[in-house]
């Protein structure tokens, strides 16, 4: 296939032009609501759909040959859903099984009437279930759930597992995940696992099944809205999305033995640092995943992902801080920005530099498999945030650019965006929360 060779200057002019007209254009203040499939579940640090859609649309307007979109850190599937709205094929990866469930649920057949009937059957199955048996058992289970909640969640789980259709079960598992999030003893004010005070746990009025049914109905309405939008655009064939959507559990920093997919566009937002000191995606996912049949997510899910509340985060970028001299030497050679950061952090407590180095090592290593999945000259759109460690700025945007340039990629432009709201504490003992993000636009080597 012959690919177009659009001028990077035209895309640069298009993207920067929005900011010239409105300096806060990319903040999407007041217009960043999560609608249709974007609103299925409260996943940590989700991207603004309208922003991702605008970036994707600008890239396609600049290069009409873009048909296949790739997100190696797919998270809750914001890029996936926006790619579907453009009629594109999509490939996504994530190390977190809950992220893969969310993505696969967003690409199910849009059989809304059938789902309504299946929900009625599930309700009937729950109401006829008088069982007291716990369907799952894990460490500190009674710390995180009251007994009456465990019994109701167990009945919901049994009812979902009785549903014969995998696509429908995935839809219901997402509602189960949201129900678990809302009915556990964990605080919902933070993404980290912190238990509520005991008196607050015992006094809460909870009805997990009613929450589950309400979530199913809300999500079903969101599916109907997505179906209507895709139908209007001509992207549904008898209720099924006409493009190809593939999502997989994968460690991007590990060697990639899969067939190269040669995608046309990368649009992604990787973690901004190791999960422990930024966003603990794994901790947030731990309790919901305990209640979900992991084989319904993917038959290759490793059950050891739930060995502890920290396991997924330990397996994520920067999760292992076993630093070797060769790691430091390589990063120093590739990035002058990393070299400056390492000097700044040399006099701080040792773990500060270790966290930054481990994360940068894994991010840089992940570029091997990521770039192999892109065609020559493919556009890359990265949204990153520059946090602070020990009150020193960590210029992830510049380090990423330098890592990519060392691999032959070329810069197109960068766009600064203000983050109008954040759901995380303004400070913790490791980092200061980011208030701005940078969109780094690059081209893969030709």
Short mmCIF file of C-alpha atoms in Angstrom, two decimals:
data_model
loop_
_atom_site.label_atom_id
_atom_site.label_comp_id
_atom_site.label_asym_id
_atom_site.label_seq_id
_atom_site.Cartn_x
_atom_site.Cartn_y
_atom_site.Cartn_z
CA UNK A 1 0.00 0.00 0.00
CA UNK A 2 1.31 3.46 -0.83
CA UNK A 3 1.07 5.92 2.01
CA UNK A 4 0.54 9.64 1.78
CA UNK A 5 3.38 11.95 2.70
CA UNK A 6 1.60 14.92 4.28
CA UNK A 7 3.60 17.94 5.29
CA UNK A 8 4.22 18.03 9.03
CA UNK A 9 4.08 21.81 8.79
CA UNK A 10 0.41 21.73 7.78
CA UNK A 11 -0.53 19.64 10.83
CA UNK A 12 1.63 21.82 13.07
CA UNK A 13 -0.14 24.92 11.74
CA UNK A 14 -3.56 23.32 12.23
CA UNK A 15 -2.93 22.25 15.83
CA UNK A 16 -1.19 25.43 16.91
CA UNK A 17 -3.88 27.51 15.20
CA UNK A 18 -6.48 26.40 17.73
CA UNK A 19 -4.36 27.82 20.55
CA UNK A 20 -3.83 31.10 18.71
CA UNK A 21 -7.59 31.59 18.46
CA UNK A 22 -8.24 30.46 22.04
CA UNK A 23 -5.25 30.00 24.36
CA UNK A 24 -7.35 27.65 26.54
CA UNK A 25 -8.77 25.65 23.63
CA UNK A 26 -7.07 22.39 24.63
CA UNK A 27 -8.25 22.63 28.25
CA UNK A 28 -11.85 21.92 27.13
CA UNK A 29 -13.05 23.66 30.26
CA UNK A 30 -16.79 23.16 30.63
CA UNK A 31 -16.99 20.93 27.55
CA UNK A 32 -15.14 17.80 28.64
CA UNK A 33 -18.13 15.73 29.76
CA UNK A 34 -17.88 11.97 29.37
CA UNK A 35 -20.76 10.74 27.24
CA UNK A 36 -22.03 7.43 25.82
CA UNK A 37 -19.43 4.63 26.24
CA UNK A 38 -16.94 7.03 27.83
CA UNK A 39 -19.12 7.07 30.97
CA UNK A 40 -19.24 3.33 31.75
CA UNK A 41 -16.84 3.34 34.70
CA UNK A 42 -14.85 5.77 36.88
CA UNK A 43 -11.30 4.80 35.84
CA UNK A 44 -8.36 6.86 37.17
CA UNK A 45 -7.02 9.86 35.24
CA UNK A 46 -9.10 9.36 32.09
CA UNK A 47 -8.29 11.47 29.06
CA UNK A 48 -10.71 14.15 27.88
CA UNK A 49 -12.68 12.53 25.03
CA UNK A 50 -13.25 15.79 23.16
CA UNK A 51 -9.52 16.52 23.19
CA UNK A 52 -8.59 13.08 21.89
CA UNK A 53 -11.31 13.33 19.26
CA UNK A 54 -10.06 16.73 18.10
CA UNK A 55 -6.47 15.48 17.84
CA UNK A 56 -7.56 12.38 15.96
CA UNK A 57 -9.75 14.39 13.60
CA UNK A 58 -6.94 16.86 12.86
CA UNK A 59 -4.53 14.01 12.07
CA UNK A 60 -7.01 12.35 9.69
CA UNK A 61 -7.79 15.64 7.95
CA UNK A 62 -4.07 16.08 7.40
CA UNK A 63 -3.52 12.49 6.19
CA UNK A 64 -6.50 10.68 4.67
CA UNK A 65 -4.55 7.39 4.56
CA UNK A 66 -4.86 7.01 8.35
CA UNK A 67 -7.11 4.00 8.89
CA UNK A 68 -5.59 2.10 11.83
CA UNK A 69 -5.10 3.74 15.25
CA UNK A 70 -2.86 2.37 18.01
CA UNK A 71 -2.80 3.05 21.76
CA UNK A 72 -0.17 1.07 23.73
CA UNK A 73 -1.46 2.45 27.08
CA UNK A 74 -5.15 2.09 26.32
CA UNK A 75 -6.52 2.54 29.86
CA UNK A 76 -10.30 2.96 29.91
CA UNK A 77 -10.48 3.15 26.11
CA UNK A 78 -10.94 6.86 25.44
CA UNK A 79 -8.82 6.69 22.28
CA UNK A 80 -10.58 3.45 21.26
CA UNK A 81 -14.03 5.03 21.48
CA UNK A 82 -12.94 8.15 19.60
CA UNK A 83 -11.28 6.00 16.91
CA UNK A 84 -14.59 4.17 16.46
CA UNK A 85 -16.31 7.54 16.04
CA UNK A 86 -13.93 8.16 13.12
CA UNK A 87 -14.57 4.71 11.60
CA UNK A 88 -10.97 3.60 12.16
CA UNK A 89 -9.54 0.19 12.95
CA UNK A 90 -7.98 0.11 16.40
CA UNK A 91 -5.31 -1.81 18.31
CA UNK A 92 -4.83 -1.25 22.03
CA UNK A 93 -2.66 -2.68 24.78
CA UNK A 94 -2.53 -2.37 28.55
CA UNK A 95 -1.01 -4.33 31.40
CA UNK A 96 -4.13 -3.89 33.56
CA UNK A 97 -6.84 -6.55 33.01
CA UNK A 98 -9.57 -4.14 34.12
CA UNK A 99 -8.56 -1.72 31.35
CA UNK A 100 -8.87 -4.52 28.78
CA UNK A 101 -12.33 -5.44 30.12
CA UNK A 102 -13.49 -1.82 29.77
CA UNK A 103 -12.18 -1.64 26.22
CA UNK A 104 -13.73 -4.91 25.14
CA UNK A 105 -17.06 -3.92 26.67
CA UNK A 106 -16.99 -0.69 24.64
CA UNK A 107 -16.64 -2.64 21.41
CA UNK A 108 -19.39 -5.22 21.99
CA UNK A 109 -22.24 -5.63 19.48
CA UNK A 110 -24.83 -2.90 19.94
CA UNK A 111 -27.67 -5.34 20.59
CA UNK A 112 -29.49 -3.05 23.01
CA UNK A 113 -32.86 -4.85 23.00
CA UNK A 114 -31.15 -8.17 23.61
CA UNK A 115 -29.17 -6.69 26.50
CA UNK A 116 -32.40 -5.35 28.00
CA UNK A 117 -33.88 -8.85 27.93
CA UNK A 118 -30.72 -10.35 29.40
CA UNK A 119 -30.82 -7.81 32.21
CA UNK A 120 -34.38 -8.86 33.05
CA UNK A 121 -33.25 -12.50 33.17
CA UNK A 122 -30.31 -11.58 35.38
CA UNK A 123 -32.60 -9.71 37.77
CA UNK A 124 -34.88 -12.74 38.00
CA UNK A 125 -31.91 -15.03 38.67
CA UNK A 126 -30.70 -12.75 41.47
CA UNK A 127 -34.13 -12.48 43.07
CA UNK A 128 -34.57 -16.26 43.15
CA UNK A 129 -31.11 -16.79 44.70
CA UNK A 130 -31.21 -17.21 48.48
CA UNK A 131 -27.67 -18.57 48.74
CA UNK A 132 -25.32 -17.34 51.47
CA UNK A 133 -22.15 -18.77 49.93
CA UNK A 134 -19.24 -16.41 49.27
CA UNK A 135 -18.33 -16.65 45.58
CA UNK A 136 -14.83 -15.28 46.07
CA UNK A 137 -12.29 -15.36 48.85
CA UNK A 138 -9.17 -13.26 49.14
CA UNK A 139 -6.84 -11.76 51.74
CA UNK A 140 -8.49 -9.17 53.99
CA UNK A 141 -11.85 -9.67 52.31
CA UNK A 142 -13.80 -8.64 55.42
CA UNK A 143 -11.65 -5.52 55.73
CA UNK A 144 -12.90 -4.33 52.36
CA UNK A 145 -16.50 -5.62 52.35
CA UNK A 146 -19.29 -6.03 54.88
CA UNK A 147 -20.83 -9.48 55.12
CA UNK A 148 -24.21 -8.38 53.73
CA UNK A 149 -22.43 -6.76 50.76
CA UNK A 150 -20.40 -9.93 50.10
CA UNK A 151 -23.58 -12.00 49.97
CA UNK A 152 -25.27 -9.66 47.48
CA UNK A 153 -22.15 -9.37 45.31
CA UNK A 154 -21.89 -13.17 45.32
CA UNK A 155 -25.46 -13.48 44.06
CA UNK A 156 -24.79 -10.93 41.32
CA UNK A 157 -21.66 -12.81 40.33
CA UNK A 158 -23.55 -16.09 40.08
CA UNK A 159 -26.23 -14.45 37.94
CA UNK A 160 -23.67 -12.95 35.55
CA UNK A 161 -21.81 -16.23 35.17
CA UNK A 162 -25.08 -17.93 34.21
CA UNK A 163 -25.43 -15.60 31.19
CA UNK A 164 -24.39 -17.62 28.08
CA UNK A 165 -23.13 -14.73 25.94
CA UNK A 166 -19.53 -13.59 26.57
CA UNK A 167 -20.20 -10.19 25.01
CA UNK A 168 -23.13 -9.64 27.40
CA UNK A 169 -21.18 -10.90 30.39
CA UNK A 170 -18.45 -8.33 29.68
CA UNK A 171 -21.07 -5.60 29.69
CA UNK A 172 -22.40 -6.82 33.04
CA UNK A 173 -18.90 -7.24 34.52
CA UNK A 174 -18.24 -3.55 33.93
CA UNK A 175 -21.38 -2.72 35.93
CA UNK A 176 -20.17 -5.17 38.58
CA UNK A 177 -16.82 -3.33 38.74
CA UNK A 178 -18.58 -0.02 39.32
CA UNK A 179 -20.83 -1.62 41.97
CA UNK A 180 -17.81 -3.00 43.80
CA UNK A 181 -16.15 0.40 43.68
CA UNK A 182 -19.18 2.04 45.28
CA UNK A 183 -20.02 -0.61 47.90
CA UNK A 184 -16.59 -1.61 49.20
CA UNK A 185 -15.20 -0.17 52.42
CA UNK A 186 -12.55 1.70 50.42
CA UNK A 187 -12.76 5.45 50.19
CA UNK A 188 -13.90 6.71 46.80
CA UNK A 189 -12.18 10.07 47.33
CA UNK A 190 -8.80 8.62 46.38
CA UNK A 191 -7.53 6.09 43.84
CA UNK A 192 -5.34 4.49 46.50
CA UNK A 193 -6.83 1.77 48.69
CA UNK A 194 -7.64 3.38 52.04
CA UNK A 195 -10.38 1.93 54.24
CA UNK A 196 -13.15 4.12 55.60
CA UNK A 197 -13.39 4.54 59.39
CA UNK A 198 -15.15 1.56 60.97
CA UNK A 199 -18.15 3.57 62.20
CA UNK A 200 -18.65 4.93 58.69
CA UNK A 201 -18.45 1.42 57.21
CA UNK A 202 -21.18 0.06 59.47
CA UNK A 203 -23.53 3.03 59.12
CA UNK A 204 -23.64 3.21 55.32
CA UNK A 205 -26.95 2.29 53.70
CA UNK A 206 -25.95 0.01 50.84
CA UNK A 207 -27.95 -2.02 48.36
CA UNK A 208 -25.40 -3.48 45.94
CA UNK A 209 -27.98 -5.08 43.69
CA UNK A 210 -29.94 -1.87 43.20
CA UNK A 211 -26.67 -0.08 42.43
CA UNK A 212 -25.77 -2.81 39.95
CA UNK A 213 -29.14 -2.62 38.16
CA UNK A 214 -29.01 1.19 38.07
CA UNK A 215 -25.49 1.05 36.59
CA UNK A 216 -26.57 -1.51 33.99
CA UNK A 217 -29.49 0.68 32.92
CA UNK A 218 -27.33 3.80 32.79
CA UNK A 219 -24.70 2.01 30.72
CA UNK A 220 -27.35 0.51 28.47
CA UNK A 221 -28.63 4.01 27.77
CA UNK A 222 -25.05 5.06 27.03
CA UNK A 223 -24.73 2.11 24.63
CA UNK A 224 -27.90 3.25 22.86
CA UNK A 225 -26.39 6.73 22.48
CA UNK A 226 -23.20 5.27 21.06
CA UNK A 227 -25.23 3.09 18.69
CA UNK A 228 -27.13 6.13 17.44
CA UNK A 229 -23.93 8.10 16.82
CA UNK A 230 -22.20 5.23 15.02
CA UNK A 231 -25.31 4.48 12.97
CA UNK A 232 -25.57 8.10 11.84
CA UNK A 233 -21.96 7.93 10.66
CA UNK A 234 -22.55 4.62 8.85
CA UNK A 235 -20.09 2.67 11.03
CA UNK A 236 -22.43 -0.12 12.16
CA UNK A 237 -23.33 -3.25 10.22
CA UNK A 238 -26.44 -4.85 11.78
CA UNK A 239 -25.42 -3.52 15.18
CA UNK A 240 -21.75 -4.52 14.93
CA UNK A 241 -18.95 -1.99 14.50
CA UNK A 242 -17.73 -2.22 10.91
CA UNK A 243 -14.07 -1.66 11.75
CA UNK A 244 -11.58 -3.96 13.44
CA UNK A 245 -10.98 -3.55 17.19
CA UNK A 246 -8.25 -5.56 18.90
CA UNK A 247 -7.23 -5.11 22.53
CA UNK A 248 -4.75 -7.24 24.44
CA UNK A 249 -3.05 -7.55 27.81
CA UNK A 250 0.58 -6.69 27.19
CA UNK A 251 3.63 -5.34 28.96
CA UNK A 252 4.90 -2.73 26.53
CA UNK A 253 8.37 -2.80 28.06
CA UNK A 254 8.75 -6.53 27.35
CA UNK A 255 9.98 -7.91 23.99
CA UNK A 256 7.18 -8.04 21.42
CA UNK A 257 6.92 -11.34 19.58
CA UNK A 258 3.56 -10.53 17.98
CA UNK A 259 3.10 -9.87 14.29
CA UNK A 260 3.82 -6.26 13.44
CA UNK A 261 0.51 -4.52 12.78
CA UNK A 262 1.88 -1.47 10.97
CA UNK A 263 -0.63 1.00 12.39
CA UNK A 264 -1.00 4.44 10.80
CA UNK A 265 -1.35 6.61 13.90
CA UNK A 266 -0.39 6.37 17.56
CA UNK A 267 -2.47 8.38 20.03
CA UNK A 268 -1.82 7.67 23.68
CA UNK A 269 -1.18 8.98 27.17
CA UNK A 270 1.33 6.85 29.10
CA UNK A 271 1.67 7.06 32.89
CA UNK A 272 3.51 10.19 33.98
CA UNK A 273 5.67 8.28 36.45
CA UNK A 274 5.69 5.03 38.40
CA UNK A 275 2.22 4.14 39.65
CA UNK A 276 3.23 4.18 43.32
CA UNK A 277 4.01 7.89 43.32
CA UNK A 278 1.53 9.06 40.67
CA UNK A 279 -1.72 7.22 39.86
CA UNK A 280 -2.09 3.71 41.39
CA UNK A 281 -4.12 2.16 38.58
CA UNK A 282 -3.50 -1.32 39.95
CA UNK A 283 -4.68 -0.51 43.46
CA UNK A 284 -7.83 1.06 42.05
CA UNK A 285 -8.52 -2.10 40.02
CA UNK A 286 -7.70 -4.65 42.72
CA UNK A 287 -11.10 -4.96 44.43
CA UNK A 288 -13.25 -4.98 41.24
CA UNK A 289 -11.01 -7.64 39.67
CA UNK A 290 -11.49 -9.92 42.69
CA UNK A 291 -15.18 -10.25 41.75
CA UNK A 292 -14.86 -10.58 37.98
CA UNK A 293 -14.30 -13.90 36.21
CA UNK A 294 -10.83 -13.19 34.80
CA UNK A 295 -11.23 -15.73 31.99
CA UNK A 296 -14.11 -13.59 30.67
CA UNK A 297 -11.64 -10.74 30.25
CA UNK A 298 -9.02 -12.89 28.56
CA UNK A 299 -8.07 -16.53 28.95
CA UNK A 300 -4.44 -15.50 29.25
CA UNK A 301 -4.90 -13.31 32.34
CA UNK A 302 -2.36 -14.31 34.95
CA UNK A 303 -4.22 -14.83 38.28
CA UNK A 304 -1.03 -13.70 40.04
CA UNK A 305 -2.01 -10.18 38.97
CA UNK A 306 -4.15 -10.24 42.14
CA UNK A 307 -1.47 -11.68 44.42
CA UNK A 308 -1.46 -8.38 46.33
CA UNK A 309 -2.97 -4.91 46.12
CA UNK A 310 0.31 -3.68 44.59
CA UNK A 311 1.03 -6.43 42.05
CA UNK A 312 -0.32 -4.70 38.93
CA UNK A 313 1.49 -1.49 39.85
CA UNK A 314 4.71 -3.44 40.42
CA UNK A 315 4.39 -4.87 36.91
CA UNK A 316 3.79 -1.45 35.36
CA UNK A 317 6.35 1.06 34.09
CA UNK A 318 8.87 1.79 36.82
CA UNK A 319 7.39 -0.83 39.13
CA UNK A 320 10.73 -2.57 39.56
CA UNK A 321 13.48 -0.32 40.89
CA UNK A 322 16.30 -2.82 40.38
CA UNK A 323 18.52 -0.30 38.60
CA UNK A 324 21.75 -1.33 36.89
CA UNK A 325 24.58 0.95 35.87
CA UNK A 326 23.90 0.10 32.24
CA UNK A 327 20.38 1.57 32.61
CA UNK A 328 21.73 4.87 33.90
CA UNK A 329 24.45 5.02 31.26
CA UNK A 330 22.00 4.37 28.44
CA UNK A 331 19.51 6.98 29.62
CA UNK A 332 22.29 9.52 30.11
CA UNK A 333 23.48 8.99 26.54
CA UNK A 334 19.98 9.20 25.06
CA UNK A 335 18.59 12.17 26.96
CA UNK A 336 20.31 15.34 28.13
CA UNK A 337 17.12 16.12 30.09
CA UNK A 338 17.44 12.88 32.05
CA UNK A 339 21.09 13.66 32.67
CA UNK A 340 20.17 17.03 34.22
CA UNK A 341 17.45 15.45 36.35
CA UNK A 342 19.81 12.76 37.64
CA UNK A 343 22.23 15.46 38.77
CA UNK A 344 19.47 17.40 40.52
CA UNK A 345 18.22 14.32 42.37
CA UNK A 346 21.68 13.00 43.30
CA UNK A 347 21.61 14.81 46.66
CA UNK A 348 18.02 13.76 47.48
CA UNK A 349 16.95 10.53 49.22
CA UNK A 350 18.04 7.61 47.06
CA UNK A 351 14.56 6.34 46.21
CA UNK A 352 13.68 9.60 44.41
CA UNK A 353 16.23 9.12 41.65
CA UNK A 354 15.58 5.35 41.61
CA UNK A 355 11.88 5.90 40.89
CA UNK A 356 12.56 8.36 38.07
CA UNK A 357 15.30 6.18 36.56
CA UNK A 358 13.23 2.99 36.70
CA UNK A 359 10.27 4.68 35.05
CA UNK A 360 12.40 6.29 32.31
CA UNK A 361 14.18 2.98 31.71
CA UNK A 362 10.91 1.12 31.20
CA UNK A 363 9.33 3.87 29.10
CA UNK A 364 12.35 4.03 26.81
CA UNK A 365 12.47 0.24 26.59
CA UNK A 366 8.78 0.14 25.64
CA UNK A 367 9.51 2.18 22.51
CA UNK A 368 11.03 -0.89 20.86
CA UNK A 369 7.71 -2.75 20.68
CA UNK A 370 5.63 0.40 20.29
CA UNK A 371 7.49 1.70 17.24
CA UNK A 372 7.54 -1.76 15.67
CA UNK A 373 3.74 -1.57 15.51
CA UNK A 374 3.79 1.62 13.45
CA UNK A 375 4.33 2.00 9.74
CA UNK A 376 7.26 4.13 8.57
CA UNK A 377 6.42 7.81 8.83
CA UNK A 378 3.38 7.19 11.04
CA UNK A 379 2.23 10.09 13.18
CA UNK A 380 2.51 9.83 16.96
CA UNK A 381 0.50 11.92 19.42
CA UNK A 382 1.61 11.57 23.05
CA UNK A 383 -0.08 13.39 25.94
CA UNK A 384 2.22 13.57 28.97
CA UNK A 385 2.50 15.47 32.24
CA UNK A 386 5.61 16.82 33.92
CA UNK A 387 5.45 16.05 37.62
CA UNK A 388 7.82 17.19 40.34
CA UNK A 389 9.95 14.87 42.48
CA UNK A 390 11.58 16.26 45.64
CA UNK A 391 10.28 19.59 44.32
CA UNK A 392 12.38 19.25 41.16
CA UNK A 393 10.60 19.35 37.78
CA UNK A 394 10.77 16.13 35.76
CA UNK A 395 10.49 17.14 32.07
CA UNK A 396 8.90 13.96 30.75
CA UNK A 397 7.88 15.73 27.54
CA UNK A 398 11.49 16.57 26.68
CA UNK A 399 12.82 13.16 27.75
CA UNK A 400 10.21 11.40 25.59
CA UNK A 401 11.13 13.57 22.61
CA UNK A 402 14.81 12.77 23.11
CA UNK A 403 14.17 9.03 23.45
CA UNK A 404 12.14 9.06 20.23
CA UNK A 405 14.64 11.24 18.36
CA UNK A 406 17.40 8.80 19.27
CA UNK A 407 15.36 6.13 17.49
CA UNK A 408 15.03 8.20 14.31
CA UNK A 409 11.69 9.91 14.95
CA UNK A 410 11.23 13.56 14.02
CA UNK A 411 9.44 16.32 15.91
CA UNK A 412 6.27 17.93 14.51
CA UNK A 413 5.17 20.20 17.37
CA UNK A 414 4.27 20.38 21.05
CA UNK A 415 1.08 21.82 22.52
CA UNK A 416 0.63 22.89 26.13
CA UNK A 417 -2.75 22.35 27.75
CA UNK A 418 -4.01 23.44 31.13
CA UNK A 419 -5.79 20.84 33.25
CA UNK A 420 -8.91 22.61 34.60
CA UNK A 421 -9.61 20.05 37.36
CA UNK A 422 -7.77 17.20 39.08
CA UNK A 423 -9.23 14.46 41.29
CA UNK A 424 -5.96 13.89 43.17
CA UNK A 425 -4.45 15.62 46.19
CA UNK A 426 -2.46 18.71 45.31
CA UNK A 427 0.58 17.37 47.13
CA UNK A 428 1.96 14.14 48.50
CA UNK A 429 5.35 13.26 49.88
CA UNK A 430 6.80 12.31 46.49
CA UNK A 431 5.42 14.64 43.87
CA UNK A 432 3.40 17.73 43.21
CA UNK A 433 0.32 17.05 41.11
CA UNK A 434 0.55 18.25 37.51
CA UNK A 435 -1.59 21.22 36.53
CA UNK A 436 -0.52 21.22 32.89
CA UNK A 437 0.03 18.59 30.23
CA UNK A 438 1.98 18.60 26.98
CA UNK A 439 0.90 17.02 23.71
CA UNK A 440 4.05 15.81 21.97
CA UNK A 441 3.56 15.19 18.25
CA UNK A 442 6.25 13.19 16.43
CA UNK A 443 6.68 11.12 13.25
CA UNK A 444 8.05 7.61 13.22
CA UNK A 445 11.24 7.11 11.27
CA UNK A 446 10.75 6.54 7.52
#
